[in-house]
Amino acid sequence: MSADDQLSRTALPRLAPGLRPAVDPAELRTRVVHFGLGAFHRAHQAVYTEQAAARSGEPWGITAVAPRSADTVRALRDQDCLYSLTERRPDGHRTRVVGSVVGALAMGPDAGAVDALLADPEVTVVTLTVTEKGYHRAAATGGLDLTAGPVAADLAAGPDGPLTTVVGRLATGLAARMRAGAPPVAVVSCDNMAGNGAALARVVHDFVRASAWPDRSEILDRMAVAVAFPATVVDRIVPATGEADLATAAAALGVRDALAVTGEPYRQWVLEDSFDAPRPPWELDGALFVPDVAPYQLTKLRLLNGSHSALAHLGLAAGLTTIADTMATDWGERLVRALCAEVAPTLPAGGPDPVAYADDLVVRFRNPAMRHLLRQIGSDGSLKVTERWLPALRELRARTATAPGGRVTPVLELALAGWAHGTRRAAADASTGTGDTPRSSAPSDPAAEALAACWAPATRPAETVRALLRVLGATDLADDDSLTSAVADRLPALAAGRVEI
């Protein structure tokens, strides 16, 4: 492919004005560092930042750091850090180039440059989309899992040793910033976790506390006043990019874009208003700054993300491929509305109305232009369901225990059975050697081996469910005989491909 055929800054003048970035990338400089070069960041925070720069005239540029994928870094550099976003609308796709990313680094090979940016006074915001597993949290405590191999290796590394975890790299860079007396900085988690700001603060502080740095106490004291960890809620459905998406972008642009992303028209960003450092004026593009994001966070986590996971695991059991496929069944919409109604009593006041929120979810999930793969949504299920389902399940079952005849949890039990059934497929894949191939029937999961081991041939189904819950660290739920039996009772229908609500 020649340079003339590829998206780049030199190609921009040849694009129609409506396809070009909202801001000239040459006028931006790095004031935001982002960990995670995935599609979601490029379709969400990068878009808000571009619009904030365009509408304010301030040079808010992003340098994105890839924790693992050096290939993505090279591809982005080859395109002068430009890429396109296609909104999949029912009335037709809309494509344009996004220009807010001005640098791309690989966390390992470019460690020195990453640390220099984290200590740079011009950089006042760090954002992250590294998924739940990137935080290396211990299931029992929520703190940093110091026994995890990558974490232990980072803690044992010398001053110039290689670091492989985002937590280690971030903590090391912030420590250097504190030592240099640089201005305050906000470190903003954009991952789908309850209390994501506090969760990120906890693991970073735990890393510093567990380090061998002689000045770790002074660093922690300085961080307490100079590093904020605002909580956030992010929302936009961003499917994995396929060959058809690349072709759509190329047809719209007239040039090849190797890093094209797609997303639904809807997007939302709610942030805790606790920034002590300069930040992009994201509110100019509709971001909402609030004193407490918890009502929005729990609504999104338990209704949208919870429904997404339920549709994914149950849809896979039914042999389906996408979210739109599940919504075309006779059970998809009923599942979404029933789950939202069941979980609504666990939501705090001050957030969106659950009934109206469910209405919006049905519209969004039905969007015929979206092809959000169930296998993608169902990946890392052991981490996601722990966040999305189990807290509500505990609360609702506790209410039932103290109020006989009161609320029960049939929809969450069904969803949990769908997830459990998927771990059986993973066990089958492992036994046939297909688990790491594209033909594998089960989503990937960091706990796949431990989950597969729960499916011993002679074990009663309820005991298998009990073992699976223990792998999740949910011993209390594993000891709930009525729950494990109810989940187990759902498994035969799912094994036959039936979803019964």
Coordinates of C-alpha atoms in Angstrom, one line a residue:
M1 CA 0.0 0.0 0.0
S2 CA 1.5 3.4 -1.0
A3 CA 1.5 6.4 1.3
D4 CA -1.0 8.1 -0.9
D5 CA -3.5 5.3 -0.2
Q6 CA -3.2 5.5 3.6
L7 CA -4.8 7.9 6.1
S8 CA -2.3 10.5 7.3
R9 CA -2.0 14.2 7.9
T10 CA -0.9 14.7 4.3
A11 CA -4.1 13.0 3.1
L12 CA -6.4 15.2 5.2
P13 CA -6.7 18.1 2.6
R14 CA -8.0 15.6 0.1
L15 CA -10.9 14.6 2.3
A16 CA -14.3 16.4 2.2
P17 CA -14.6 18.9 5.0
G18 CA -17.2 16.8 6.9
L19 CA -14.7 13.9 7.0
R20 CA -11.8 15.8 8.5
P21 CA -11.0 16.1 12.2
A22 CA -12.8 18.8 14.2
V23 CA -9.4 20.3 15.1
D24 CA -6.0 20.6 13.4
P25 CA -3.8 17.9 15.0
A26 CA -0.7 20.0 14.4
E27 CA -2.1 22.6 16.8
L28 CA -2.4 20.2 19.7
R29 CA 0.3 19.1 22.2
T30 CA 0.3 16.3 24.8
R31 CA -1.6 17.4 27.8
V32 CA -3.4 14.1 28.4
V33 CA -1.8 10.7 28.7
H34 CA -4.0 7.7 28.1
F35 CA -3.3 4.1 29.0
G36 CA -5.1 1.7 26.6
L37 CA -5.2 2.0 22.8
G38 CA -8.3 0.0 22.3
A39 CA -11.3 0.9 20.3
F40 CA -13.4 2.2 23.2
H41 CA -11.0 5.0 24.0
R42 CA -10.8 6.0 20.4
A43 CA -14.6 6.1 20.1
H44 CA -15.2 7.8 23.5
Q45 CA -12.7 9.9 25.5
A46 CA -10.7 10.8 22.4
V47 CA -13.8 12.2 20.8
Y48 CA -14.8 14.2 23.8
T49 CA -11.2 15.6 24.1
E50 CA -11.2 16.5 20.4
Q51 CA -14.4 18.4 20.7
A52 CA -13.3 20.1 23.9
A53 CA -10.1 21.3 22.1
A54 CA -12.1 22.4 19.0
R55 CA -14.7 24.3 21.0
S56 CA -12.4 25.9 23.5
G57 CA -9.4 26.6 21.3
E58 CA -7.1 25.0 23.9
P59 CA -4.5 22.5 22.6
W60 CA -5.6 19.4 24.4
G61 CA -3.8 16.5 22.7
I62 CA -3.5 12.9 23.8
T63 CA -0.5 10.6 23.9
A64 CA -1.9 7.0 24.1
V65 CA 0.1 4.3 25.7
A66 CA -0.5 0.7 24.7
P67 CA 0.2 -1.7 27.6
R68 CA 0.9 -4.6 25.3
S69 CA 0.2 -4.1 21.6
A70 CA 3.2 -2.7 19.9
D71 CA 1.6 -3.5 16.6
T72 CA -1.2 -1.0 17.3
V73 CA 1.3 1.6 18.2
R74 CA 3.2 1.1 14.9
A75 CA -0.1 1.2 13.0
L76 CA -1.1 4.4 14.6
R77 CA 2.2 6.0 14.1
D78 CA 2.1 5.0 10.4
Q79 CA -1.1 7.1 10.2
D80 CA 0.2 10.1 12.0
C81 CA -2.0 9.0 14.9
L82 CA -5.2 9.6 12.9
Y83 CA -8.0 7.1 12.6
S84 CA -11.7 7.2 11.7
L85 CA -14.9 6.7 13.7
T86 CA -18.0 5.4 11.9
E87 CA -21.3 5.9 13.8
R88 CA -23.6 3.0 13.0
R89 CA -27.0 4.7 12.6
P90 CA -30.2 3.0 11.6
D91 CA -30.5 5.7 8.9
G92 CA -27.0 5.1 7.5
H93 CA -23.3 5.2 8.6
R94 CA -21.5 8.5 9.3
T95 CA -17.7 8.5 9.1
R96 CA -15.1 11.1 10.0
V97 CA -11.5 11.3 11.1
V98 CA -10.6 11.9 14.8
G99 CA -7.5 14.1 15.4
S100 CA -7.0 14.3 19.2
V101 CA -4.4 11.6 19.5
V102 CA -1.0 13.2 18.8
G103 CA 1.3 10.5 20.1
A104 CA 1.5 6.7 20.5
L105 CA 3.8 4.8 22.8
A106 CA 4.3 1.1 23.8
M107 CA 4.5 0.9 27.6
G108 CA 7.5 -1.5 27.7
P109 CA 9.8 -0.3 24.9
D110 CA 8.9 3.4 25.4
A111 CA 9.0 3.3 29.2
G112 CA 11.4 6.2 29.5
A113 CA 9.1 8.4 27.3
V114 CA 6.0 7.3 29.3
D115 CA 7.6 8.2 32.6
A116 CA 8.8 11.5 31.2
L117 CA 5.2 12.4 30.2
L118 CA 3.8 11.4 33.6
A119 CA 6.3 13.7 35.2
D120 CA 5.7 16.5 32.7
P121 CA 4.0 19.6 34.3
E122 CA 2.1 20.2 31.0
V123 CA 0.4 16.8 31.5
T124 CA -2.4 17.3 34.0
V125 CA -4.7 14.4 33.1
V126 CA -4.1 10.7 32.9
T127 CA -7.0 8.5 31.7
L128 CA -7.2 4.7 31.6
T129 CA -9.2 2.0 29.7
V130 CA -7.4 -1.1 30.6
T131 CA -10.4 -3.3 31.6
E132 CA -11.0 -4.8 35.0
K133 CA -8.1 -7.3 34.8
G134 CA -5.6 -4.5 34.3
Y135 CA -6.0 -3.4 37.9
H136 CA -4.9 -6.7 39.4
R137 CA -7.3 -6.4 42.3
A138 CA -7.6 -9.2 44.9
A139 CA -11.2 -10.5 44.8
A140 CA -11.4 -10.7 48.6
T141 CA -10.2 -7.2 49.4
G142 CA -10.4 -5.1 46.3
G143 CA -6.8 -4.0 46.9
L144 CA -3.8 -4.8 44.8
D145 CA -3.1 -8.5 44.5
L146 CA 0.5 -8.6 45.6
T147 CA 0.7 -12.3 44.9
A148 CA -0.2 -11.9 41.2
G149 CA 2.9 -12.8 39.2
P150 CA 3.1 -9.6 37.1
V151 CA 2.6 -7.4 40.2
A152 CA 5.2 -9.3 42.2
A153 CA 7.6 -9.0 39.3
D154 CA 7.1 -5.3 39.0
L155 CA 7.6 -4.8 42.7
A156 CA 10.9 -6.8 42.5
A157 CA 12.2 -4.9 39.5
G158 CA 15.1 -2.5 40.0
P159 CA 14.9 1.3 39.3
D160 CA 15.4 0.7 35.6
G161 CA 13.9 -2.7 35.4
P162 CA 11.1 -3.6 33.1
L163 CA 7.5 -3.1 34.3
T164 CA 4.6 -5.0 32.7
T165 CA 1.6 -3.8 34.6
V166 CA -0.2 -0.5 34.1
V167 CA -0.5 -0.1 37.9
G168 CA 3.3 -0.5 38.3
R169 CA 4.1 1.9 35.4
L170 CA 1.6 4.5 36.6
A171 CA 2.7 4.3 40.3
T172 CA 6.3 4.6 39.2
G173 CA 5.6 7.6 36.9
L174 CA 3.5 9.3 39.6
A175 CA 6.3 8.8 42.1
A176 CA 8.7 10.5 39.8
R177 CA 6.2 13.3 39.4
M178 CA 5.9 13.7 43.2
R179 CA 9.7 13.7 43.6
A180 CA 10.0 16.4 41.0
G181 CA 7.3 18.6 42.7
A182 CA 5.3 18.8 39.5
P183 CA 1.8 20.3 39.6
P184 CA -1.3 18.3 40.6
V185 CA -2.7 15.7 38.2
A186 CA -6.0 13.9 37.8
V187 CA -5.9 10.1 37.1
V188 CA -9.2 9.2 35.6
S189 CA -10.4 5.5 35.4
C190 CA -12.7 5.0 32.5
D191 CA -13.2 1.3 33.1
N192 CA -16.5 -0.4 34.0
M193 CA -16.1 -0.9 37.7
A194 CA -18.2 0.3 40.7
G195 CA -16.2 3.1 42.4
N196 CA -13.6 3.0 39.6
G197 CA -11.8 6.1 40.9
A198 CA -11.4 4.7 44.4
A199 CA -10.4 1.3 43.0
L200 CA -7.7 2.8 41.0
A201 CA -6.4 5.0 43.9
R202 CA -6.3 1.9 46.1
V203 CA -4.2 -0.3 43.8
V204 CA -1.8 2.6 43.0
H205 CA -1.4 3.4 46.6
D206 CA -1.0 -0.2 47.5
F207 CA 1.8 -0.5 44.9
V208 CA 3.7 2.5 46.3
R209 CA 3.2 1.1 49.9
A210 CA 4.5 -2.3 48.9
S211 CA 7.5 -0.9 47.0
A212 CA 11.1 -0.9 48.3
W213 CA 11.4 2.9 47.6
P214 CA 12.9 4.5 50.7
D215 CA 10.8 7.6 50.2
R216 CA 7.5 5.8 49.7
S217 CA 5.9 7.4 52.8
E218 CA 6.7 10.9 51.5
I219 CA 5.4 9.9 48.0
L220 CA 2.1 8.8 49.5
D221 CA 1.8 12.0 51.5
R222 CA 2.4 14.1 48.4
M223 CA 0.0 12.0 46.3
A224 CA -2.8 12.7 48.9
V225 CA -2.8 16.3 48.0
A226 CA -1.5 16.3 44.4
V227 CA -3.2 13.3 42.7
A228 CA -6.9 13.1 42.3
F229 CA -8.7 9.9 41.3
P230 CA -12.2 11.1 40.1
A231 CA -14.8 8.4 39.6
T232 CA -16.5 8.3 36.2
V233 CA -19.2 6.6 34.2
V234 CA -18.5 6.0 30.5
D235 CA -21.1 4.6 28.0
R236 CA -21.0 3.9 24.4
I237 CA -21.3 0.5 22.6
V238 CA -18.2 0.0 20.5
P239 CA -18.1 -3.3 18.7
A240 CA -14.9 -5.0 17.6
T241 CA -13.8 -3.7 14.2
G242 CA -14.2 -6.2 11.4
E243 CA -13.2 -6.3 7.7
A244 CA -16.5 -4.9 6.7
D245 CA -16.0 -1.9 9.0
L246 CA -12.5 -1.3 7.5
A247 CA -14.1 -1.4 4.0
T248 CA -16.9 1.0 5.0
A249 CA -14.3 3.5 6.4
A250 CA -12.1 3.2 3.2
A251 CA -15.2 3.8 1.0
A252 CA -16.2 6.9 2.9
L253 CA -12.7 8.3 3.2
G254 CA -11.1 7.3 -0.1
V255 CA -8.0 6.1 1.8
R256 CA -7.2 3.0 3.8
D257 CA -7.5 3.3 7.6
A258 CA -6.1 0.3 9.5
L259 CA -7.4 1.5 12.8
A260 CA -11.0 2.4 12.0
V261 CA -13.4 2.1 14.9
T262 CA -17.2 2.0 14.9
G263 CA -19.8 2.9 17.6
E264 CA -23.4 3.5 18.2
P265 CA -24.7 7.1 18.0
Y266 CA -25.2 7.3 21.8
R267 CA -22.4 8.2 24.1
Q268 CA -22.3 9.5 27.7
W269 CA -19.6 10.5 30.1
V270 CA -20.3 11.4 33.8
L271 CA -17.4 12.5 35.9
E272 CA -17.0 13.3 39.6
D273 CA -16.2 17.0 39.9
S274 CA -13.0 16.6 42.0
F275 CA -10.3 17.8 39.6
D276 CA -7.6 20.0 41.2
A277 CA -5.7 20.3 38.0
P278 CA -6.5 21.8 34.6
R279 CA -8.6 19.5 32.4
P280 CA -10.2 19.5 29.0
P281 CA -13.6 21.3 29.1
W282 CA -15.4 18.0 28.2
E283 CA -18.7 19.5 29.3
L284 CA -18.6 21.5 26.0
D285 CA -19.3 18.2 24.3
G286 CA -22.0 17.1 26.8
A287 CA -20.0 15.5 29.5
L288 CA -21.7 15.8 32.9
F289 CA -19.7 16.8 36.0
V290 CA -21.5 15.9 39.3
P291 CA -20.6 15.7 43.0
D292 CA -21.3 12.0 43.1
V293 CA -21.4 9.6 40.2
A294 CA -22.6 6.6 42.2
P295 CA -26.2 6.8 41.1
Y296 CA -25.2 7.0 37.4
Q297 CA -22.4 4.5 37.9
L298 CA -24.6 1.8 39.5
T299 CA -27.4 2.4 37.0
K300 CA -25.1 1.9 34.1
L301 CA -23.1 -1.0 35.7
R302 CA -26.1 -3.0 36.8
L303 CA -28.6 -2.2 34.1
L304 CA -26.7 -1.6 30.9
N305 CA -23.6 -3.7 31.6
G306 CA -25.6 -6.2 33.6
S307 CA -28.1 -6.7 30.7
H308 CA -25.2 -6.8 28.2
S309 CA -23.5 -9.6 30.1
A310 CA -26.8 -11.5 30.5
L311 CA -27.7 -11.2 26.8
A312 CA -24.1 -12.3 25.9
H313 CA -24.0 -15.4 28.0
L314 CA -27.6 -16.5 27.3
G315 CA -27.3 -15.6 23.7
L316 CA -24.2 -17.8 23.3
A317 CA -26.1 -20.6 25.0
A318 CA -28.8 -20.2 22.4
G319 CA -26.3 -20.3 19.5
L320 CA -26.6 -16.6 18.6
T321 CA -23.8 -14.3 17.6
T322 CA -24.7 -10.6 18.3
I323 CA -26.7 -8.4 20.6
A324 CA -29.0 -7.6 17.8
D325 CA -29.6 -11.3 17.3
T326 CA -30.7 -11.7 20.9
M327 CA -33.1 -8.7 20.6
A328 CA -34.7 -10.4 17.6
T329 CA -35.7 -13.4 19.8
D330 CA -38.9 -13.6 21.8
W331 CA -36.9 -13.4 25.0
G332 CA -34.3 -10.6 24.4
E333 CA -36.5 -7.5 25.2
R334 CA -38.2 -9.4 28.1
L335 CA -34.9 -10.2 29.6
V336 CA -33.6 -6.6 29.5
R337 CA -36.8 -5.2 31.0
A338 CA -37.1 -8.0 33.6
L339 CA -33.5 -7.6 34.7
C340 CA -33.8 -3.8 35.0
A341 CA -37.0 -4.2 37.1
E342 CA -35.4 -6.8 39.3
V343 CA -32.2 -4.8 40.0
A344 CA -33.9 -1.4 40.2
P345 CA -34.5 -1.6 44.0
T346 CA -30.8 -1.8 44.6
L347 CA -30.1 1.6 42.9
P348 CA -29.6 4.8 44.9
A349 CA -31.8 7.8 44.4
G350 CA -30.6 10.6 42.2
G351 CA -29.8 8.6 39.0
P352 CA -31.7 7.9 35.8
D353 CA -35.2 6.5 36.0
P354 CA -34.8 2.7 35.6
V355 CA -37.9 2.3 33.5
A356 CA -36.9 5.0 31.0
Y357 CA -33.4 3.7 31.1
A358 CA -34.6 0.2 30.1
D359 CA -36.6 1.8 27.3
D360 CA -33.4 3.4 26.0
L361 CA -31.5 0.1 26.3
V362 CA -34.0 -1.7 24.2
V363 CA -33.7 0.9 21.4
R364 CA -29.9 0.9 21.6
F365 CA -29.6 -2.9 21.7
R366 CA -32.0 -3.3 18.8
N367 CA -30.1 -1.0 16.5
P368 CA -29.9 -3.0 13.3
A369 CA -26.7 -1.3 12.2
M370 CA -24.8 -2.6 15.2
R371 CA -23.1 -6.1 15.2
H372 CA -21.8 -6.3 18.8
L373 CA -20.4 -9.8 19.2
L374 CA -21.6 -11.8 22.2
R375 CA -18.3 -13.5 22.5
Q376 CA -16.6 -10.1 22.9
I377 CA -19.0 -9.0 25.5
G378 CA -18.9 -12.3 27.3
S379 CA -15.0 -12.3 27.6
D380 CA -13.5 -11.9 31.0
G381 CA -16.8 -13.0 32.5
S382 CA -15.4 -14.0 35.9
L383 CA -14.4 -10.4 36.3
K384 CA -17.4 -8.7 34.8
V385 CA -20.2 -10.7 36.5
T386 CA -18.5 -10.2 39.9
E387 CA -19.0 -6.4 39.4
R388 CA -22.2 -6.4 37.4
W389 CA -24.4 -9.0 39.0
L390 CA -23.2 -10.2 42.4
P391 CA -23.5 -7.1 44.5
A392 CA -27.2 -6.7 43.4
L393 CA -27.8 -10.4 43.9
R394 CA -26.4 -10.2 47.5
E395 CA -28.5 -7.2 48.3
L396 CA -31.7 -8.6 46.9
R397 CA -31.3 -12.0 48.5
A398 CA -30.5 -10.4 51.9
R399 CA -33.8 -8.5 51.6
T400 CA -35.6 -11.7 50.8
A401 CA -34.0 -13.5 53.8
T402 CA -35.4 -10.8 56.2
A403 CA -38.7 -10.5 54.4
P404 CA -40.1 -14.0 53.7
G405 CA -42.3 -13.9 50.6
G406 CA -40.6 -10.8 49.3
R407 CA -38.4 -10.1 46.3
V408 CA -36.5 -13.0 44.7
T409 CA -33.9 -13.0 42.0
P410 CA -35.1 -15.2 39.1
V411 CA -33.5 -13.1 36.3
L412 CA -30.1 -12.9 37.9
E413 CA -30.2 -16.6 38.6
L414 CA -30.9 -17.2 34.9
A415 CA -28.1 -14.9 33.9
L416 CA -25.7 -16.7 36.3
A417 CA -26.8 -20.0 34.8
G418 CA -25.9 -18.7 31.4
W419 CA -22.4 -17.7 32.6
A420 CA -22.0 -21.1 34.3
H421 CA -23.0 -22.9 31.1
G422 CA -20.4 -21.0 29.3
T423 CA -17.7 -22.2 31.6
R424 CA -18.8 -25.8 30.8
R425 CA -18.2 -25.0 27.1
A426 CA -14.8 -23.7 28.0
A427 CA -14.1 -26.9 29.8
A428 CA -15.2 -28.8 26.7
D429 CA -13.0 -26.7 24.5
A430 CA -10.0 -27.4 26.8
S431 CA -10.6 -31.1 26.6
T432 CA -10.8 -31.0 22.8
G433 CA -7.9 -28.5 22.4
T434 CA -10.0 -25.8 20.7
G435 CA -9.9 -23.3 23.6
D436 CA -7.3 -21.0 22.0
T437 CA -8.6 -21.2 18.4
P438 CA -11.2 -19.0 16.7
R439 CA -13.6 -21.9 16.6
S440 CA -13.7 -22.0 20.4
S441 CA -17.3 -21.8 21.5
A442 CA -16.6 -20.0 24.8
P443 CA -15.4 -16.4 25.5
S444 CA -11.9 -16.0 26.9
D445 CA -11.5 -15.6 30.6
P446 CA -8.4 -15.1 32.8
A447 CA -9.8 -17.7 35.3
A448 CA -10.7 -20.2 32.5
E449 CA -8.6 -23.0 33.9
A450 CA -9.9 -22.8 37.4
L451 CA -13.5 -22.5 36.2
A452 CA -13.1 -25.5 33.8
A453 CA -11.8 -27.6 36.7
C454 CA -15.1 -27.1 38.5
W455 CA -16.8 -29.4 35.9
A456 CA -15.7 -32.8 37.3
P457 CA -17.8 -35.5 35.6
A458 CA -19.3 -36.9 38.8
T459 CA -20.1 -33.6 40.5
R460 CA -23.7 -32.7 41.1
P461 CA -24.8 -29.5 39.2
A462 CA -25.5 -27.6 42.4
E463 CA -22.0 -28.5 43.6
T464 CA -20.5 -27.3 40.3
V465 CA -22.3 -24.0 40.7
R466 CA -21.0 -23.7 44.2
A467 CA -17.4 -24.3 43.1
L468 CA -17.8 -21.8 40.3
L469 CA -18.9 -19.1 42.7
R470 CA -16.0 -19.9 45.0
V471 CA -13.6 -19.2 42.0
L472 CA -15.3 -15.8 41.8
G473 CA -14.5 -15.2 45.5
A474 CA -18.2 -15.3 46.3
T475 CA -18.1 -17.8 49.1
D476 CA -21.2 -16.3 50.7
L477 CA -23.3 -17.0 47.6
A478 CA -21.7 -20.4 47.2
D479 CA -23.0 -21.3 50.6
D480 CA -26.6 -20.2 49.6
D481 CA -28.2 -23.6 48.9
S482 CA -31.3 -22.2 47.4
L483 CA -29.3 -20.0 45.0
T484 CA -27.0 -22.8 43.8
S485 CA -29.9 -25.1 43.3
A486 CA -31.9 -22.5 41.4
V487 CA -29.0 -21.8 39.1
A488 CA -28.3 -25.5 38.6
D489 CA -32.0 -26.1 37.7
R490 CA -31.6 -23.7 34.8
L491 CA -28.7 -25.5 33.2
P492 CA -30.5 -28.3 31.4
A493 CA -32.7 -25.9 29.3
L494 CA -29.6 -23.8 28.5
A495 CA -27.7 -27.0 27.4
A496 CA -30.6 -27.6 25.0
G497 CA -30.3 -24.0 23.7
R498 CA -33.4 -22.7 25.3
V499 CA -33.7 -19.4 27.3
E500 CA -36.7 -19.6 29.5
I501 CA -37.7 -16.4 31.3

